[in-house]
CSV table of C-alpha atoms in Angstrom, one decimal:
chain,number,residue,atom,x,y,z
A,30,UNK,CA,156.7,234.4,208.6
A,31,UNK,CA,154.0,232.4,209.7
A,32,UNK,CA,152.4,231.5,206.4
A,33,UNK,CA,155.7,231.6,204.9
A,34,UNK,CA,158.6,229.8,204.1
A,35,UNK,CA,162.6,229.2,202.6
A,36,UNK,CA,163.3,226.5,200.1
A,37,UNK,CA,167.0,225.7,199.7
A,38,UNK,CA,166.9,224.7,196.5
A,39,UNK,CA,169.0,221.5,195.7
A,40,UNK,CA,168.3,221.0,191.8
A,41,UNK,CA,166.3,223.1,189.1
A,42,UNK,CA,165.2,221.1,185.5
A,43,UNK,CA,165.9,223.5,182.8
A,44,UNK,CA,163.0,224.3,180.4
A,45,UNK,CA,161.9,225.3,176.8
A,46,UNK,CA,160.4,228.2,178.8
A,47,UNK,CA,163.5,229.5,179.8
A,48,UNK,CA,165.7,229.6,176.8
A,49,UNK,CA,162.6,231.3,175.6
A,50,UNK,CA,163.1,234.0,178.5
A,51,UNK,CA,167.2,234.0,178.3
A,52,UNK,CA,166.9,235.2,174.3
A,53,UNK,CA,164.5,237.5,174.6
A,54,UNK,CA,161.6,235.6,173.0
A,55,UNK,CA,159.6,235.5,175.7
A,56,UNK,CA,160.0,238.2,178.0
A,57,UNK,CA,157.5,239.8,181.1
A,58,UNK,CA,158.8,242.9,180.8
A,59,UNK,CA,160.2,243.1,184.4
A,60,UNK,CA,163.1,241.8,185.8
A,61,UNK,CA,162.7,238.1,187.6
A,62,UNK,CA,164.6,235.3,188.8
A,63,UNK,CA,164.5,232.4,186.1
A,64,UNK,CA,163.4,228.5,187.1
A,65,UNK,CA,160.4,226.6,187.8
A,66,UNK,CA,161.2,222.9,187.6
A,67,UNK,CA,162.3,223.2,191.0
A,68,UNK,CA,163.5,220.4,193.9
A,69,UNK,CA,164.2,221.7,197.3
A,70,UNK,CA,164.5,221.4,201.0
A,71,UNK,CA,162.6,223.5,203.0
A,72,UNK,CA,164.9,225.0,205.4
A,73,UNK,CA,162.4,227.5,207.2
A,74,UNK,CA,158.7,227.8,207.7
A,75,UNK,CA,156.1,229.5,209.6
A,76,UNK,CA,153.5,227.0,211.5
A,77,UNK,CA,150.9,228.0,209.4
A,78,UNK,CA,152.2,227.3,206.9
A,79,UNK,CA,153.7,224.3,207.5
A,80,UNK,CA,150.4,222.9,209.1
A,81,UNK,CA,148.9,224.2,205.6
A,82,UNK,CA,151.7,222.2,203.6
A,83,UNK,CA,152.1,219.7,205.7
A,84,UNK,CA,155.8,219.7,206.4
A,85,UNK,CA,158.2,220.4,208.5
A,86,UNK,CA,161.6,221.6,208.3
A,87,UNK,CA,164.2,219.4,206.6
A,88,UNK,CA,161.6,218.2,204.4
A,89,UNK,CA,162.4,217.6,200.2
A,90,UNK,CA,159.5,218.6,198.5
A,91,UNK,CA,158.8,219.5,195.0
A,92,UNK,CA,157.1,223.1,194.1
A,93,UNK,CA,154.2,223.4,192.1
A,94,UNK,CA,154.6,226.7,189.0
A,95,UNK,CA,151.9,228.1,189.7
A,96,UNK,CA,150.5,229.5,192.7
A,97,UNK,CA,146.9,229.1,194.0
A,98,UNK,CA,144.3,230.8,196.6
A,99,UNK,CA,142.7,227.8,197.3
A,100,UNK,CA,138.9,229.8,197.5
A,101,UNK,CA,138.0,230.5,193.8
A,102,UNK,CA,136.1,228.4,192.0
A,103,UNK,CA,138.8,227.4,189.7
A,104,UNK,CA,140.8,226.6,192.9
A,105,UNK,CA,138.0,224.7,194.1
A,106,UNK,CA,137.6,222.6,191.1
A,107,UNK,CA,141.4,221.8,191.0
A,108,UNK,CA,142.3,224.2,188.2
A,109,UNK,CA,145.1,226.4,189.8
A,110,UNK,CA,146.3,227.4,186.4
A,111,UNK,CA,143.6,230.0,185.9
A,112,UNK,CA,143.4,230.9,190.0
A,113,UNK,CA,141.6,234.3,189.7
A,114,UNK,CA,144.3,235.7,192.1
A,115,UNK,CA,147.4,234.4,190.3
A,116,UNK,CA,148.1,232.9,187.0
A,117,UNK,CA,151.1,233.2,184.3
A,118,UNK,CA,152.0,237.0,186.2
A,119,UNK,CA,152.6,235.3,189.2
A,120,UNK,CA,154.4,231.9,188.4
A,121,UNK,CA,157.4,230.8,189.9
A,122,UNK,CA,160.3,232.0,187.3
A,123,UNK,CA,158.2,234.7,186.2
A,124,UNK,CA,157.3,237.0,189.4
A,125,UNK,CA,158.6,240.8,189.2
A,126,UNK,CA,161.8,241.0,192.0
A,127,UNK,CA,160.2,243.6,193.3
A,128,UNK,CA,157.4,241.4,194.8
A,129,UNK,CA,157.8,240.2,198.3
A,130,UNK,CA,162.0,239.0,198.7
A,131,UNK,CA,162.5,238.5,194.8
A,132,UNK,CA,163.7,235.2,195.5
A,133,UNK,CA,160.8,233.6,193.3
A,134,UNK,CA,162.9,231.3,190.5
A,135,UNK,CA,165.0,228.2,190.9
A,136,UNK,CA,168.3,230.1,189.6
A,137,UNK,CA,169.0,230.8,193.1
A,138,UNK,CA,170.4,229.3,196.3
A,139,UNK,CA,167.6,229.9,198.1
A,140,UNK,CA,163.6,230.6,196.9
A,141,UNK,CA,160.7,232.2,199.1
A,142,UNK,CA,157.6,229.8,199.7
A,143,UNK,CA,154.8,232.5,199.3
A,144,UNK,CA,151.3,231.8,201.1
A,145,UNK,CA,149.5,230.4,198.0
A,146,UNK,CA,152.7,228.4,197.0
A,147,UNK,CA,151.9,224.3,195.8
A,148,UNK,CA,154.4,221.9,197.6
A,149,UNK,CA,154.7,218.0,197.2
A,150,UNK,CA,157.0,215.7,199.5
A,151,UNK,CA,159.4,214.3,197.3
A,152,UNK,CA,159.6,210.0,197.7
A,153,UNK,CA,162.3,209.0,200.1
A,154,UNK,CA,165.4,208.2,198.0
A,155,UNK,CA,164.7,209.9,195.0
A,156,UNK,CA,167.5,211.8,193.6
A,157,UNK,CA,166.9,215.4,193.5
A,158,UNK,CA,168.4,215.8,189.9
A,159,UNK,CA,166.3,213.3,189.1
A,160,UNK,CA,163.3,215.0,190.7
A,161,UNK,CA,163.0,217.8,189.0
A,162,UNK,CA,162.0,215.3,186.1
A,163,UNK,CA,158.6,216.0,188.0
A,164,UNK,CA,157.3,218.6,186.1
A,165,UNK,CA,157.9,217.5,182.2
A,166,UNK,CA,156.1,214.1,183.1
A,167,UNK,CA,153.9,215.6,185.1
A,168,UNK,CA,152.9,217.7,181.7
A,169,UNK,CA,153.4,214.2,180.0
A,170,UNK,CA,150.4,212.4,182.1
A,171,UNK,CA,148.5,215.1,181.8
A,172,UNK,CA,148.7,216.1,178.2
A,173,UNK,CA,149.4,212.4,176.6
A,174,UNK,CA,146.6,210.5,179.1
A,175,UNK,CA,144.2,212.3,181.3
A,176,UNK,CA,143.4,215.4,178.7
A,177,UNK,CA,142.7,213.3,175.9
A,178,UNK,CA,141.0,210.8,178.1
A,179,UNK,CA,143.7,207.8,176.6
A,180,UNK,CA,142.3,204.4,176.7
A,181,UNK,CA,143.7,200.9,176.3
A,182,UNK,CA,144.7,200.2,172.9
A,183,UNK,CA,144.4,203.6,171.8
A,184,UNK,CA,147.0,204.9,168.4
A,185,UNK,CA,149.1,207.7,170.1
A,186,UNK,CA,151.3,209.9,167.7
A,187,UNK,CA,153.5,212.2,169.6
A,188,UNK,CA,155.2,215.3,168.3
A,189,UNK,CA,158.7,216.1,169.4
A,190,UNK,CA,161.3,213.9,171.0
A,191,UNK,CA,162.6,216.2,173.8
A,192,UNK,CA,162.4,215.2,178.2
A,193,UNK,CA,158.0,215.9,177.2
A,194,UNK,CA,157.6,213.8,174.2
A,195,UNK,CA,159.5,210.9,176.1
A,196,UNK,CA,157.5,211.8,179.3
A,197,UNK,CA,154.5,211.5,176.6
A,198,UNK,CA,155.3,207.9,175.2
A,199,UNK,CA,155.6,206.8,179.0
A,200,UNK,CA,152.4,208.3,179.9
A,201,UNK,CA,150.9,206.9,177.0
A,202,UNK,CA,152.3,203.7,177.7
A,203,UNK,CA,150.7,203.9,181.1
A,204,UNK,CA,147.1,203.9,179.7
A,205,UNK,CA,147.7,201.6,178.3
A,206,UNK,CA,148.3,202.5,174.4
A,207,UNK,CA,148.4,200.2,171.8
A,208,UNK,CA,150.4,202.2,169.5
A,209,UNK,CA,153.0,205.1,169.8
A,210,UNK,CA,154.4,206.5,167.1
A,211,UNK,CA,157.1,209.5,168.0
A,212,UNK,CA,158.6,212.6,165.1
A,213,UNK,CA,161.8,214.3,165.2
A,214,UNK,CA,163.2,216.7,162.7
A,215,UNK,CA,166.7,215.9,161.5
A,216,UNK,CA,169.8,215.0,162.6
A,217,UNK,CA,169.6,216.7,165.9
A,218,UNK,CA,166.7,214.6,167.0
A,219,UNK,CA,168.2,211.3,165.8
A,220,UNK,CA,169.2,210.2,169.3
A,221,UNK,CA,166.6,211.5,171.2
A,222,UNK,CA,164.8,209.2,168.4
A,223,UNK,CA,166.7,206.1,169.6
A,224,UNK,CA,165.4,207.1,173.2
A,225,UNK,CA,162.2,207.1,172.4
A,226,UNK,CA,162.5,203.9,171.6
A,227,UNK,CA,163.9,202.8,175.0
A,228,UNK,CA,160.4,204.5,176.5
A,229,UNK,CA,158.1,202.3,174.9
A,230,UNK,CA,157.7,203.9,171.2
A,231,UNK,CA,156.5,201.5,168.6
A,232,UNK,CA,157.5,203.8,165.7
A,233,UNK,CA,159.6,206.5,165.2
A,234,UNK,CA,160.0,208.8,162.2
A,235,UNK,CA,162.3,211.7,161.2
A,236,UNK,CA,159.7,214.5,159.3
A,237,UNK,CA,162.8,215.5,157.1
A,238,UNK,CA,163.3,212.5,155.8
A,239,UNK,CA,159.7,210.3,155.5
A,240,UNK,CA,156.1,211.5,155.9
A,241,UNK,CA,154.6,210.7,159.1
A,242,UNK,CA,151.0,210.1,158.5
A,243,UNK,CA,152.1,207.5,155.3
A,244,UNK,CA,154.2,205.8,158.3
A,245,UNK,CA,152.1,205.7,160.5
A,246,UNK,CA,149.6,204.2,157.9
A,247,UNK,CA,151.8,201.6,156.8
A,248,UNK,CA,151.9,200.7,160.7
A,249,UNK,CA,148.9,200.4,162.1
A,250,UNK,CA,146.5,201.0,158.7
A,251,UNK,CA,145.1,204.1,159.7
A,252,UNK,CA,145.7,207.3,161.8
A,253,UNK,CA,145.9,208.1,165.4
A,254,UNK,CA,143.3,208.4,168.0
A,255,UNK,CA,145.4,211.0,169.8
A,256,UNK,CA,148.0,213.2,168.6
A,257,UNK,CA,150.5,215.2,171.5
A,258,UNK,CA,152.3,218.2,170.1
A,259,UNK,CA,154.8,218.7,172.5
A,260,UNK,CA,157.5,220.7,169.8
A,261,UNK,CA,158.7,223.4,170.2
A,262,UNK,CA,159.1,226.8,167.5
A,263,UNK,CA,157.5,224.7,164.7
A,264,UNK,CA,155.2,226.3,162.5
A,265,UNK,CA,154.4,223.1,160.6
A,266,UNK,CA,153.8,220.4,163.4
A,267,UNK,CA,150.5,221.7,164.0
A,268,UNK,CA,149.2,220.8,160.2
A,269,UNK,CA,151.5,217.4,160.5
A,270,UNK,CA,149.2,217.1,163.8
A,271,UNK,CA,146.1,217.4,162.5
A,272,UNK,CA,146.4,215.4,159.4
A,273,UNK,CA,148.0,212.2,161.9
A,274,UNK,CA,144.5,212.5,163.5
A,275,UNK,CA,142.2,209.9,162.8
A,276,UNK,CA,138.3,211.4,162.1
A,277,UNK,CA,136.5,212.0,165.4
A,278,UNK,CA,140.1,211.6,167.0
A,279,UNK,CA,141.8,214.1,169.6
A,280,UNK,CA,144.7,216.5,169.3
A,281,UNK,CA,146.5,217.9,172.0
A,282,UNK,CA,148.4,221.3,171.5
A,283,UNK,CA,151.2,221.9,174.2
A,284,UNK,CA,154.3,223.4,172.0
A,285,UNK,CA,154.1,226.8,171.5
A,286,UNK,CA,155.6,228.6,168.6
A,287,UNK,CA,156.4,231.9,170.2
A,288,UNK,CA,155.6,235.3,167.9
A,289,UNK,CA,154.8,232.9,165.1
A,290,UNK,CA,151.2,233.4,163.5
A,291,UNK,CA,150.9,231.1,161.1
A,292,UNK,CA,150.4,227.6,160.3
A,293,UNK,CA,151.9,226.5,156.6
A,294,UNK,CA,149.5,223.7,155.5
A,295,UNK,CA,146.9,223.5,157.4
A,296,UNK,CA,143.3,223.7,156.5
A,297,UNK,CA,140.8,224.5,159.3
A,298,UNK,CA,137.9,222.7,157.2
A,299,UNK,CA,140.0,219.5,157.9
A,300,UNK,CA,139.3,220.0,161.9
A,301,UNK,CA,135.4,220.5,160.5
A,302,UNK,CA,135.4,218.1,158.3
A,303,UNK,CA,136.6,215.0,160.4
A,304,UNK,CA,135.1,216.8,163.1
A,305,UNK,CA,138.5,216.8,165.3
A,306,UNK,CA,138.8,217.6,169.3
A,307,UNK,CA,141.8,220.6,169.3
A,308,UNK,CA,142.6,221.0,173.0
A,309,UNK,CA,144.9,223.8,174.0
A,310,UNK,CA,147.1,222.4,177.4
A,311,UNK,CA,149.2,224.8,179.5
A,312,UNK,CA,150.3,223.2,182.7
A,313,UNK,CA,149.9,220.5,185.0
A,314,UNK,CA,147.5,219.7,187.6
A,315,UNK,CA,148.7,218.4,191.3
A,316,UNK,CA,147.2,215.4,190.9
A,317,UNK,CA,149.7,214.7,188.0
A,318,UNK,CA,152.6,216.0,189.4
A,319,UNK,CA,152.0,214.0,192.2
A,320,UNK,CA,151.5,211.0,190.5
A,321,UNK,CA,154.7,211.3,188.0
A,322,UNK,CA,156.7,211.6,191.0
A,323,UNK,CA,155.1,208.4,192.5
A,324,UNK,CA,156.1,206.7,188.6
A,325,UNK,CA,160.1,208.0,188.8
A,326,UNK,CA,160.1,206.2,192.6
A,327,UNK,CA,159.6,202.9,190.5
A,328,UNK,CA,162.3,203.5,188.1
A,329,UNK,CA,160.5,201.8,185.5
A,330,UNK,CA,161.5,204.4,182.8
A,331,UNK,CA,164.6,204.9,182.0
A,332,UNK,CA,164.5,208.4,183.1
A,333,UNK,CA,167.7,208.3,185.1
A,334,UNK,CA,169.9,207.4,182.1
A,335,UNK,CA,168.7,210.0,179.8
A,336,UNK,CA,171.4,212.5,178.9
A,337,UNK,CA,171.6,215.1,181.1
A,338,UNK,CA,173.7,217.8,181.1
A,339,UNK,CA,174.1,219.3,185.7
A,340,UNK,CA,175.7,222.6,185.7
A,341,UNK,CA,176.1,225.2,188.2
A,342,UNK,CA,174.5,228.8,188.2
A,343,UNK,CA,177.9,229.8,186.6
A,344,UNK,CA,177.2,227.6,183.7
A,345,UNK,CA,173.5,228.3,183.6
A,346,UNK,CA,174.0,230.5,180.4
A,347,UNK,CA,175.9,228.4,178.0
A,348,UNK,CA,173.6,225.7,178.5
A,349,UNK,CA,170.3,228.1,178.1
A,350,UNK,CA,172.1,229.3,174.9
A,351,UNK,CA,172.8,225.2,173.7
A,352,UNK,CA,169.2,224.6,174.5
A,353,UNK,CA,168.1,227.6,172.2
A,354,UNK,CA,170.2,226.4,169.1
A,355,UNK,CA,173.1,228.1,169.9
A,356,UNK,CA,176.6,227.1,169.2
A,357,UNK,CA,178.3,224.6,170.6
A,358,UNK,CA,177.7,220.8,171.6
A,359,UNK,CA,174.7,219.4,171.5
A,360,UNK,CA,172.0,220.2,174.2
A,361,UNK,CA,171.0,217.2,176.3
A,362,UNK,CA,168.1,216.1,176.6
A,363,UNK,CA,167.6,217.0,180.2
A,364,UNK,CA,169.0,219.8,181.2
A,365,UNK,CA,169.8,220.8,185.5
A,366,UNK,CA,170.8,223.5,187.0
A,367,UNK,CA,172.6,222.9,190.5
A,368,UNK,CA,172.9,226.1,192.3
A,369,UNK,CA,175.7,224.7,195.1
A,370,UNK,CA,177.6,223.3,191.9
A,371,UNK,CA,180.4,224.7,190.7
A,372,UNK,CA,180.5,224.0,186.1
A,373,UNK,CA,184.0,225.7,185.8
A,374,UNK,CA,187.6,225.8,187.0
């Protein structure tokens, strides 16, 4: 156990990711432990790795999804993402149980901190539950400011209203943006309009009800510098994306839309012809997880009043199913899972 550790996990945010993996839609093929927005105490480790991770026991840290050597060039370059030794197989809430304990996913009391494993100390005083808030807003500063290379005064139009389209508009915000404009689609993404709103949006527009790119027009006289797609399952944002997109202007593609192939309405001589920057994001770097952990310390979001929705493993499942579109009440916005919680009777 010297290069190892335990994490008792105190909190794990709940992602599009895995109501993906609870319905089937995105699936490994192998059986795994679920979880990777995870908040933690480390409750054992080896010397190595502690000198390695630079903790101790007793320590709250924050763990990184993906795993990284630390030797290969896209280690060395600060691209752990595409670590030649790891990767998507090896991701926490994706690893095979049959590799090393199994205890590799947040849905659990207790996770193994493998020898390649990412850990950041947690700020004194800040709320677990609210922790876990790390990862969306770490995806927020990097897909809404340092991909696209945000500068002051800069039109931002971001697609989708969930935890990382508001961790979007305050990343945005924080370059500095002139301008953010936010969609939602229908009634469902009314309030988590209104919330955008209390993050900093200048605009927001329901795509059911009023074109977005004749809003956006009417607001600032022209289109955005940046666009952040950050829905979720919808074939038709990425056209809506492209034609919010000023020429010469930057789109950032985040959402995934699963087994989905196509694309109603959009025209790839419009990326030619306004000769458009399309960058594909998947992750988050350290440096940005490290620094939206530093941003919830100040508070000065209103991330700890957004609804949020703390269940127990025992109520792990009705919430993934909510999430997914399911029946019942409406999903929060953030969703938690607490492992030592108890949701029912």
């Amino acid at each position: 156990m010297a290069d190892t550790g335990v994490l008792r996990v105190e909190a794990c945010g709940l992602c599009g990711t895995d109501h993906e993996q609870y319905t089937g839609a995105l699936h490994p093929g192998w059986p795994f432990v679920p979880g990777h927005e995870v908040v933690g105490v480390v409750e054992g480790v080896g010397a190595e790795a502690a000198r390695r991770w630079g903790v101790v026991e007793g320590d709250r840290v924050a763990l990184e999804v993906f795993l990284g050597c630390g030797e290969c060039p896209a280690c060395g370059a600060g691209d752990v993402r595409h670590c030649v030794r790891h990767g998507l197989r090896t991701m926490y809430g994706f690893l095979a149980v049959e590799e090393g304990t199994g205890l590799s996913g947040g849905y659990a009391t207790h996770l193994e901190l493998r020898p390649d494993s990412r850990l950041l100390k947690v700020p004194d005083g800040l709320d677990p539950v609210l922790a876990t808030a790390f990862n969306p807003l770490g995806a927020g500063l990097r897909w809404g400011a340092r991909l696209p290379g945000t500068r002051p005064g800069d039109v931002v139009a971001v697609l989708g209203p969930g935890i990382r389209g508001l961790c979007v508009v305050a990343a945005s915000r924080e370059a500095g943006a002139g301008f953010v404009m936010v969609t939602g689609a229908g009634e469902r993404d009314a309030d988590r309009l209104a919330w955008a709103r209390r993050f900093g949006a200048d605009l927001t527009v329901d795509v059911t009800e009023e074109d977005p790119v004749v809003a956006l027009r009417r607001a600032t006289g022209g289109r955005a510098d940046v666009v952040v797609d950050v829905t979720a399952m919808a074939p038709t944002a990425f056209a809506q994306a492209v034609a919010l997109c000023r020429t010469g202007g930057t789109v950032v593609v985040a959402g995934t839309r699963g087994a989905t192939t196509e694309a109603p309405g959009f025209h790839p001589d419009d990326v030619v012809g306004r000769e458009l920057r399309v960058l594909g994001a998947l992750g988050v770097d350290t440096a940005d997880y490290a620094a939206a952990l530093d941003l919830l310390a100040t508070g000065r979001y209103p991330f700890a009043d957004v609804p949020r929705e703390v269940v127990g493993l025992d109520g792990a499942a009705d919430l993934l199913v909510r999430m997914a579109g399911g029946s019942g009440p409406p999903p929060p916005v953030h969703g938690v899972v607490v492992p030592d919680l108890r949701s029912g009777p």
